[in-house]
Short mmCIF file of C-alpha atoms and ligand atoms in Angstrom, two decimals:
data_model
loop_
_atom_site.label_atom_id
_atom_site.label_comp_id
_atom_site.label_asym_id
_atom_site.label_seq_id
_atom_site.Cartn_x
_atom_site.Cartn_y
_atom_site.Cartn_z
CA MET I 9 -102.45 -179.04 14.07
CA GLU I 10 -104.55 -179.02 10.91
CA ASN I 11 -102.69 -178.54 7.62
CA ILE I 12 -103.25 -175.21 5.83
CA MET I 13 -104.39 -175.86 2.30
CA THR I 14 -103.62 -173.56 -0.64
CA ASN I 15 -107.33 -172.97 -1.02
CA ARG I 16 -110.46 -173.82 1.00
CA LEU I 17 -113.62 -173.25 -1.03
CA ASP I 18 -115.84 -174.43 1.82
CA ARG I 19 -114.91 -171.34 3.86
CA GLY I 20 -116.26 -168.97 1.20
CA PHE I 21 -119.48 -170.99 1.04
CA ILE I 22 -120.08 -171.19 4.79
CA LYS I 23 -119.64 -167.44 5.19
CA TYR I 24 -122.76 -166.75 3.06
CA GLN I 25 -124.40 -170.18 3.31
CA LYS I 26 -128.00 -169.05 3.85
CA GLU I 27 -127.91 -166.65 0.88
CA PHE I 28 -126.47 -169.32 -1.43
CA GLU I 29 -129.01 -171.89 -0.31
CA ASP I 30 -131.91 -169.47 -0.77
CA ALA I 31 -130.72 -168.61 -4.29
CA ALA I 32 -130.33 -172.28 -5.21
CA ILE I 33 -133.80 -173.17 -3.97
CA ARG I 34 -135.28 -170.20 -5.85
CA VAL I 35 -133.81 -171.53 -9.10
CA LEU I 36 -134.81 -175.15 -8.44
CA ARG I 37 -138.40 -174.09 -7.84
CA SER I 38 -138.56 -171.64 -10.77
CA GLY I 39 -138.82 -174.16 -13.61
CA TYR I 40 -136.27 -172.13 -15.69
CA TYR I 41 -132.74 -173.45 -15.88
CA ILE I 42 -131.05 -172.08 -19.03
CA LEU I 43 -131.05 -168.49 -20.36
CA GLY I 44 -133.72 -167.08 -18.08
CA LYS I 45 -134.06 -164.06 -15.86
CA GLU I 46 -131.30 -165.02 -13.39
CA VAL I 47 -128.74 -164.89 -16.21
CA GLU I 48 -130.16 -161.63 -17.56
CA GLU I 49 -130.03 -160.03 -14.10
CA PHE I 50 -126.51 -161.29 -13.47
CA GLU I 51 -125.31 -160.03 -16.86
CA GLU I 52 -126.72 -156.61 -16.08
CA SER I 53 -125.20 -156.47 -12.59
CA PHE I 54 -121.84 -157.75 -13.78
CA ALA I 55 -121.66 -155.20 -16.62
CA SER I 56 -122.36 -152.43 -14.15
CA PHE I 57 -119.79 -153.82 -11.67
CA ALA I 58 -117.16 -154.10 -14.42
CA GLY I 59 -117.94 -150.71 -15.95
CA THR I 60 -119.12 -151.71 -19.43
CA LYS I 61 -122.42 -151.48 -21.27
CA TYR I 62 -122.81 -155.20 -21.89
CA CYS I 63 -122.02 -158.58 -20.40
CA VAL I 64 -122.73 -161.96 -21.97
CA GLY I 65 -122.51 -165.06 -19.76
CA THR I 66 -120.73 -168.13 -21.12
CA GLY I 67 -120.19 -171.69 -19.94
CA ASN I 68 -116.60 -171.04 -18.76
CA GLY I 69 -113.62 -168.72 -19.14
CA LEU I 70 -112.02 -170.60 -22.02
CA ASP I 71 -115.17 -170.23 -24.10
CA ALA I 72 -115.37 -166.54 -23.13
CA ILE I 73 -111.87 -166.06 -24.62
CA THR I 74 -112.59 -168.20 -27.69
CA LEU I 75 -115.85 -166.43 -28.46
CA ALA I 76 -114.33 -163.01 -27.78
CA CYS I 77 -111.57 -163.79 -30.30
CA ARG I 78 -114.14 -164.96 -32.86
CA ALA I 79 -116.38 -161.94 -32.23
CA ILE I 80 -113.61 -159.42 -32.86
CA GLY I 81 -112.64 -161.25 -36.03
CA ILE I 82 -109.60 -163.37 -35.12
CA GLY I 83 -109.32 -166.21 -37.61
CA LYS I 84 -106.88 -168.21 -39.70
CA GLY I 85 -103.60 -166.41 -40.31
CA ASP I 86 -104.19 -163.72 -37.67
CA GLU I 87 -101.50 -163.27 -35.05
CA VAL I 88 -102.34 -162.38 -31.46
CA ILE I 89 -99.54 -161.19 -29.18
CA VAL I 90 -99.94 -162.74 -25.71
CA GLN I 91 -97.67 -163.03 -22.69
CA GLY I 92 -95.70 -166.27 -22.36
CA ASN I 93 -96.51 -166.75 -18.66
CA THR I 94 -100.20 -167.44 -18.57
CA PHE I 95 -102.62 -170.24 -17.93
CA ILE I 96 -102.91 -172.21 -21.15
CA ALA I 97 -106.58 -171.21 -21.63
CA SER I 98 -105.54 -167.71 -22.79
CA VAL I 99 -103.60 -169.33 -25.61
CA MET I 100 -106.15 -172.04 -26.38
CA GLY I 101 -108.86 -169.40 -26.80
CA ILE I 102 -106.74 -167.84 -29.57
CA THR I 103 -105.95 -171.11 -31.33
CA ILE I 104 -109.47 -172.58 -31.06
CA ALA I 105 -110.70 -169.39 -32.77
CA GLY I 106 -108.16 -170.11 -35.54
CA GLY I 107 -105.52 -167.51 -34.65
CA THR I 108 -101.80 -167.88 -34.02
CA PRO I 109 -100.38 -166.89 -30.63
CA VAL I 110 -97.16 -164.90 -30.68
CA PHE I 111 -95.54 -164.98 -27.26
CA ALA I 112 -94.02 -161.95 -25.59
CA GLU I 113 -92.24 -161.66 -22.25
CA PRO I 114 -93.96 -160.40 -19.10
CA ASP I 115 -92.65 -157.62 -16.87
CA GLU I 116 -91.56 -158.09 -13.25
CA TYR I 117 -95.21 -157.71 -12.16
CA PHE I 118 -96.11 -160.89 -14.09
CA ALA I 119 -98.19 -159.27 -16.88
CA LEU I 120 -97.44 -158.47 -20.54
CA ASP I 121 -94.45 -156.11 -20.76
CA PRO I 122 -95.47 -153.13 -22.92
CA ASP I 123 -91.86 -152.74 -24.10
CA GLU I 124 -91.97 -156.23 -25.61
CA ILE I 125 -95.12 -155.76 -27.70
CA GLU I 126 -93.72 -153.71 -30.57
CA LYS I 127 -90.86 -156.18 -31.10
CA LYS I 128 -93.47 -158.81 -31.94
CA ILE I 129 -95.69 -156.84 -34.34
CA THR I 130 -95.76 -158.13 -37.94
CA ASP I 131 -98.10 -157.42 -40.84
CA LYS I 132 -100.20 -160.37 -39.61
CA THR I 133 -100.72 -159.01 -36.09
CA LYS I 134 -104.39 -158.40 -35.46
CA ALA I 135 -104.68 -158.16 -31.70
CA VAL I 136 -102.94 -158.06 -28.34
CA MET I 137 -104.15 -160.16 -25.42
CA VAL I 138 -103.17 -159.00 -21.97
CA VAL I 139 -103.63 -161.23 -18.91
CA HIS I 140 -104.03 -159.53 -15.54
CA LEU I 141 -102.27 -162.46 -13.98
CA TYR I 142 -102.74 -163.29 -10.29
CA GLY I 143 -105.08 -160.29 -9.90
CA GLN I 144 -102.85 -157.29 -10.59
CA THR I 145 -103.75 -155.02 -13.50
CA ALA I 146 -101.20 -154.81 -16.31
CA GLN I 147 -99.59 -151.53 -17.45
CA MET I 148 -102.78 -150.49 -19.24
CA ASP I 149 -101.92 -146.87 -20.08
CA LYS I 150 -98.98 -147.97 -22.22
CA ILE I 151 -100.58 -151.12 -23.61
CA SER I 152 -103.77 -149.29 -24.70
CA GLU I 153 -101.67 -146.57 -26.33
CA ILE I 154 -99.56 -149.09 -28.30
CA CYS I 155 -102.68 -150.91 -29.53
CA LYS I 156 -104.31 -147.64 -30.64
CA ARG I 157 -101.17 -146.44 -32.40
CA HIS I 158 -100.81 -149.68 -34.38
CA GLY I 159 -104.53 -150.19 -35.00
CA LEU I 160 -104.56 -153.48 -33.05
CA LYS I 161 -107.53 -154.91 -31.22
CA LEU I 162 -107.10 -155.36 -27.48
CA ILE I 163 -108.51 -158.38 -25.61
CA GLU I 164 -108.18 -158.63 -21.84
CA ASP I 165 -108.08 -161.95 -20.01
CA CYS I 166 -109.49 -160.91 -16.64
CA ALA I 167 -110.07 -164.45 -15.35
CA GLN I 168 -108.01 -163.75 -12.24
CA ALA I 169 -108.72 -160.06 -11.74
CA HIS I 170 -112.39 -159.37 -10.97
CA GLY I 171 -112.61 -155.87 -9.52
CA ALA I 172 -109.04 -154.81 -10.32
CA GLY I 173 -108.26 -151.67 -12.33
CA PHE I 174 -105.82 -148.94 -13.27
CA TYR I 175 -105.65 -145.19 -12.64
CA MET I 176 -105.22 -143.58 -16.05
CA GLU I 177 -103.65 -140.23 -16.81
CA GLY I 178 -104.46 -137.86 -19.65
CA GLY I 179 -107.58 -138.13 -21.79
CA ASP I 180 -108.80 -141.30 -20.12
CA LYS I 181 -108.15 -139.94 -16.64
CA GLY I 182 -109.43 -141.82 -13.64
CA PHE I 183 -109.97 -145.38 -12.49
CA LYS I 184 -110.91 -147.93 -15.11
CA GLY I 185 -111.74 -151.53 -14.35
CA VAL I 186 -110.10 -154.50 -16.06
CA GLY I 187 -111.85 -155.56 -19.25
CA THR I 188 -112.76 -152.00 -20.24
CA PHE I 189 -109.48 -150.79 -21.77
CA GLY I 190 -109.81 -152.39 -25.17
CA ASP I 191 -112.42 -154.09 -27.31
CA ILE I 192 -113.51 -156.96 -25.14
CA GLY I 193 -112.83 -158.45 -21.70
CA CYS I 194 -113.09 -162.10 -20.65
CA PHE I 195 -113.80 -163.54 -17.21
CA SER I 196 -113.87 -166.99 -15.64
CA PHE I 197 -116.08 -167.89 -12.69
CA TYR I 198 -114.31 -171.18 -12.02
CA PRO I 199 -115.03 -171.97 -8.33
CA SER I 200 -111.64 -170.82 -7.02
CA LYS I 201 -111.80 -167.45 -8.79
CA ASN I 202 -112.42 -164.27 -6.74
CA ILE I 203 -116.01 -164.33 -7.98
CA GLY I 204 -116.48 -168.08 -8.18
CA ALA I 205 -119.43 -170.19 -9.24
CA PHE I 206 -120.33 -173.63 -7.90
CA GLY I 207 -119.41 -175.24 -11.18
CA ASP I 208 -118.14 -173.71 -14.43
CA GLY I 209 -119.02 -170.22 -15.63
CA GLY I 210 -117.61 -167.32 -17.59
CA ALA I 211 -118.49 -164.00 -19.23
CA VAL I 212 -117.49 -161.52 -21.85
CA ILE I 213 -117.84 -157.76 -21.33
CA THR I 214 -117.83 -155.09 -24.01
CA ASP I 215 -119.19 -151.66 -24.97
CA SER I 216 -119.78 -152.85 -28.53
CA GLU I 217 -123.29 -153.88 -29.45
CA GLU I 218 -121.90 -155.78 -32.42
CA TYR I 219 -119.53 -157.90 -30.27
CA ARG I 220 -122.26 -158.46 -27.69
CA ASP I 221 -124.65 -159.79 -30.31
CA ARG I 222 -121.99 -161.93 -31.92
CA VAL I 223 -121.02 -163.60 -28.60
CA ARG I 224 -124.70 -164.10 -27.74
CA GLN I 225 -125.21 -165.84 -31.07
CA LEU I 226 -122.01 -167.89 -30.94
CA ARG I 227 -122.69 -169.19 -27.41
CA ASN I 228 -126.03 -170.56 -28.58
CA TYR I 229 -125.29 -172.64 -31.70
CA GLY I 230 -124.84 -169.52 -33.84
CA SER I 231 -128.50 -168.72 -33.36
CA SER I 232 -130.23 -165.53 -32.20
CA VAL I 233 -133.70 -166.65 -33.28
CA ARG I 234 -134.61 -170.18 -32.26
CA TYR I 235 -133.77 -172.79 -34.94
CA HIS I 236 -132.34 -170.13 -37.26
CA ASN I 237 -128.61 -170.83 -37.24
CA GLU I 238 -126.59 -168.07 -38.86
CA GLU I 239 -123.15 -169.64 -38.32
CA VAL I 240 -121.45 -172.57 -36.62
CA GLY I 241 -121.47 -171.69 -32.95
CA ILE I 242 -121.03 -173.70 -29.78
CA ASN I 243 -123.15 -174.48 -26.73
CA SER I 244 -121.68 -172.36 -23.97
CA ARG I 245 -124.35 -170.76 -21.80
CA LEU I 246 -124.05 -169.65 -18.22
CA ASP I 247 -126.88 -171.51 -16.49
CA GLU I 248 -129.56 -170.10 -14.19
CA MET I 249 -128.20 -171.84 -11.09
CA GLN I 250 -124.68 -170.46 -11.52
CA ALA I 251 -126.04 -166.98 -12.35
CA ALA I 252 -128.17 -166.92 -9.18
CA LEU I 253 -125.24 -168.06 -7.01
CA LEU I 254 -122.88 -165.59 -8.72
CA LYS I 255 -125.26 -162.74 -7.86
CA VAL I 256 -124.66 -163.56 -4.19
CA ARG I 257 -120.89 -163.54 -4.78
CA LEU I 258 -121.13 -160.21 -6.56
CA GLU I 259 -123.03 -158.65 -3.64
CA HIS I 260 -120.14 -159.58 -1.33
CA GLU I 261 -117.33 -158.90 -3.79
CA GLU I 262 -116.01 -155.78 -2.05
CA GLU I 263 -115.86 -157.42 1.37
CA CYS I 264 -114.03 -160.47 -0.02
CA ARG I 265 -111.66 -158.30 -2.08
CA LEU I 266 -110.72 -156.22 0.99
CA GLU I 267 -110.15 -159.39 2.97
CA ARG I 268 -107.69 -160.69 0.33
CA GLN I 269 -105.92 -157.31 0.24
CA GLN I 270 -105.58 -157.36 4.04
CA VAL I 271 -104.12 -160.86 3.97
CA ALA I 272 -101.67 -159.68 1.27
CA ALA I 273 -100.69 -156.65 3.38
CA PHE I 274 -100.03 -158.97 6.30
CA TYR I 275 -97.85 -161.27 4.16
CA ASP I 276 -96.01 -158.19 2.81
CA SER I 277 -95.05 -157.08 6.29
CA ALA I 278 -94.61 -160.45 8.01
CA ILE I 279 -92.57 -162.42 5.45
CA LYS I 280 -88.95 -161.49 5.95
CA ASN I 281 -86.64 -163.94 4.27
CA PRO I 282 -83.82 -162.85 1.93
CA LEU I 283 -84.31 -166.05 -0.11
CA ILE I 284 -87.87 -165.02 -0.99
CA THR I 285 -89.03 -162.21 -3.30
CA LEU I 286 -92.46 -160.83 -2.49
CA PRO I 287 -94.91 -159.79 -5.23
CA LYS I 288 -94.23 -156.25 -6.46
CA ARG I 289 -97.03 -153.69 -6.60
CA ARG I 290 -97.40 -151.74 -9.82
CA LYS I 291 -97.85 -147.98 -9.49
CA ASP I 292 -101.35 -146.84 -10.54
CA ALA I 293 -102.66 -150.42 -10.68
CA THR I 294 -104.83 -152.25 -8.17
CA HIS I 295 -104.25 -155.86 -7.16
CA VAL I 296 -107.11 -158.09 -6.02
CA PHE I 297 -104.82 -160.95 -4.99
CA HIS I 298 -106.43 -163.88 -6.69
CA GLN I 299 -103.05 -165.37 -5.84
CA TYR I 300 -100.21 -164.19 -3.63
CA VAL I 301 -97.20 -165.29 -5.66
CA ILE I 302 -93.69 -165.27 -4.26
CA ARG I 303 -90.45 -166.09 -6.07
CA CYS I 304 -87.58 -168.22 -4.84
CA GLU I 305 -84.59 -169.64 -6.75
CA ARG I 306 -84.86 -172.81 -4.64
CA ARG I 307 -88.62 -172.95 -5.19
CA ASP I 308 -89.04 -176.75 -5.19
CA GLU I 309 -87.03 -177.12 -1.98
CA LEU I 310 -89.12 -174.34 -0.41
CA ALA I 311 -92.38 -176.04 -1.42
CA ASP I 312 -91.20 -179.32 0.16
CA PHE I 313 -90.11 -177.51 3.31
CA LEU I 314 -93.51 -175.80 3.63
CA LYS I 315 -95.29 -179.10 3.06
CA GLY I 316 -93.30 -180.53 5.97
CA LYS I 317 -94.64 -177.70 8.10
CA GLY I 318 -98.23 -178.37 7.03
CA VAL I 319 -98.49 -175.45 4.58
CA GLY I 320 -99.81 -176.19 1.09
CA THR I 321 -98.58 -174.34 -1.99
CA ILE I 322 -99.20 -174.52 -5.73
CA ILE I 323 -97.25 -173.47 -8.83
CA HIS I 324 -98.99 -171.14 -11.30
CA TYR I 325 -97.63 -172.39 -13.74
CA PRO I 326 -94.80 -174.94 -14.02
CA ILE I 327 -94.88 -175.32 -17.85
CA PRO I 328 -95.29 -172.19 -19.98
CA PRO I 329 -97.73 -172.79 -22.87
CA HIS I 330 -94.99 -172.55 -25.57
CA LEU I 331 -93.20 -175.52 -23.95
CA SER I 332 -96.34 -177.64 -23.59
CA LYS I 333 -96.89 -180.65 -25.85
CA ALA I 334 -100.08 -179.02 -27.12
CA TYR I 335 -98.13 -176.14 -28.70
CA GLU I 336 -95.05 -178.03 -29.91
CA TYR I 337 -96.38 -177.42 -33.43
CA LEU I 338 -95.77 -173.67 -33.10
CA GLY I 339 -92.03 -174.42 -33.01
CA VAL I 340 -91.26 -171.92 -30.22
CA LYS I 341 -88.12 -173.44 -28.73
CA LYS I 342 -86.93 -173.61 -25.13
CA GLY I 343 -84.75 -170.58 -24.43
CA SER I 344 -86.75 -168.22 -26.62
CA LEU I 345 -88.60 -166.64 -23.68
CA PRO I 346 -85.94 -166.59 -20.93
CA PHE I 347 -87.86 -164.55 -18.35
CA THR I 348 -91.09 -166.53 -18.81
CA GLU I 349 -89.13 -169.76 -18.47
CA ARG I 350 -87.30 -168.51 -15.39
CA LEU I 351 -90.56 -167.52 -13.71
CA ALA I 352 -91.87 -171.05 -14.28
CA THR I 353 -89.02 -172.36 -12.09
CA GLU I 354 -89.34 -169.69 -9.36
CA VAL I 355 -93.00 -168.81 -8.74
CA LEU I 356 -94.97 -170.25 -5.84
CA SER I 357 -98.52 -169.40 -4.71
CA ILE I 358 -99.12 -169.47 -0.97
CA PRO I 359 -102.51 -169.87 0.80
CA MET I 360 -104.99 -167.09 -0.08
CA TYR I 361 -108.75 -167.45 0.15
CA THR I 362 -111.94 -166.06 1.65
CA GLY I 363 -112.15 -167.11 5.28
CA ILE I 364 -108.45 -167.78 5.92
CA THR I 365 -107.83 -167.06 9.61
CA ASN I 366 -105.27 -164.77 11.26
CA GLU I 367 -103.70 -167.80 12.89
CA GLU I 368 -103.35 -169.53 9.52
CA VAL I 369 -101.67 -166.57 7.80
CA ARG I 370 -99.34 -166.16 10.77
CA ARG I 371 -98.37 -169.86 10.50
CA VAL I 372 -97.74 -169.48 6.75
CA ALA I 373 -95.48 -166.44 7.32
CA ASP I 374 -93.61 -168.19 10.18
CA ALA I 375 -93.00 -171.24 8.01
CA LEU I 376 -91.67 -169.07 5.15
CA ASN I 377 -89.39 -167.19 7.54
CA ALA I 378 -87.96 -170.47 8.88
CA PHE I 379 -86.68 -171.57 5.44
CA LYS I 380 -82.85 -171.35 5.22
C1 PLP R 18 -105.74 -166.52 -16.76
C2 PLP R 18 -106.86 -167.50 -17.04
N1 PLP R 18 -107.45 -167.49 -18.24
C3 PLP R 18 -108.47 -168.30 -18.53
C4 PLP R 18 -108.94 -169.21 -17.62
C5 PLP R 18 -110.00 -170.17 -18.06
O1 PLP R 18 -111.13 -170.19 -17.29
P1 PLP R 18 -112.03 -171.51 -17.15
O2 PLP R 18 -111.31 -172.47 -16.29
O3 PLP R 18 -113.29 -171.00 -16.55
O4 PLP R 18 -112.25 -172.04 -18.54
C6 PLP R 18 -108.37 -169.25 -16.33
C7 PLP R 18 -108.84 -170.14 -15.24
O5 PLP R 18 -109.04 -171.27 -15.24
C8 PLP R 18 -107.29 -168.39 -16.05
O6 PLP R 18 -106.71 -168.40 -14.85
#
């Protein structure tokens, strides 16, 4: 029997192969490869999909976060409150822009706990960054309200949550997509993401013309008019090939999102093992299941057991950013974020991807149920 891998990107390609190949050939034959009409069209479609006025494509998700931080004015001495349990890129975006990350604990749904934010506010706090980790929207009614009340900017790291959102009450009533709650939203199109490119890609979304223009300038050497460089920028442009291929992904986003949600519903009902905690669903939030993340106190033993049964798993993430060598200089000691640190020893992502078969998900659930 073939092993079940944590992810199979070939399945998502084969499903729409002809459309991807047609798009790629169109770009190859066009003679335009950087900042042309494919990128413009994708930016327009993605903004409309996400529910904002503007979208600016970038070379990857890390640059999207870095440029978003720079655009909203994060610089030296500015503190940004961010959850401890995230992929290190969220934090690197802040520090590359010159800011200082201040870590706060997540809630039991794996995103920034609103009750932890106010404990971390100082007179240097400029912004809050929320990460819709694994694809489930954070508690955005409370988080938006706290940011407004304290006059803090709100950045959303939506790298894992394309298409997710939150049902708001009150003045902002109704469904709002991730990336639209605060000042600026950041996406990654890394190939394994729910909307994945065939190489690197990213984007920033915003309703602010000022932030849009600033990110556009920063991604292109700080220049809006060719050879007129207003500030020190970087080279981080989504290319025509990725934009054309991403348009195909976007057209099939709903179908792929529903497929992931069905797989998650199957796991929810089929995995019955008292040693395993299934991912909790937040009321009023939607979850697009970039990852299906379980918890187990004997996580490493479980991963080995599953490997023996031909089921691949991966840990998102084994070392929280504050305990990484890169951020030793911040001086945030082990033990200072107990829940974040506990999650790093318990979380395990099980197979979840476009094109996973019923037989495969059944085998994954059976293997999990056999663990004693
Ligand atoms: C939560 C999160 N933020 C940021 C990133 C950075 O994206 P990229 O790899 O495109 O730079 C990723 C993915 O890699 C991510 O999962």
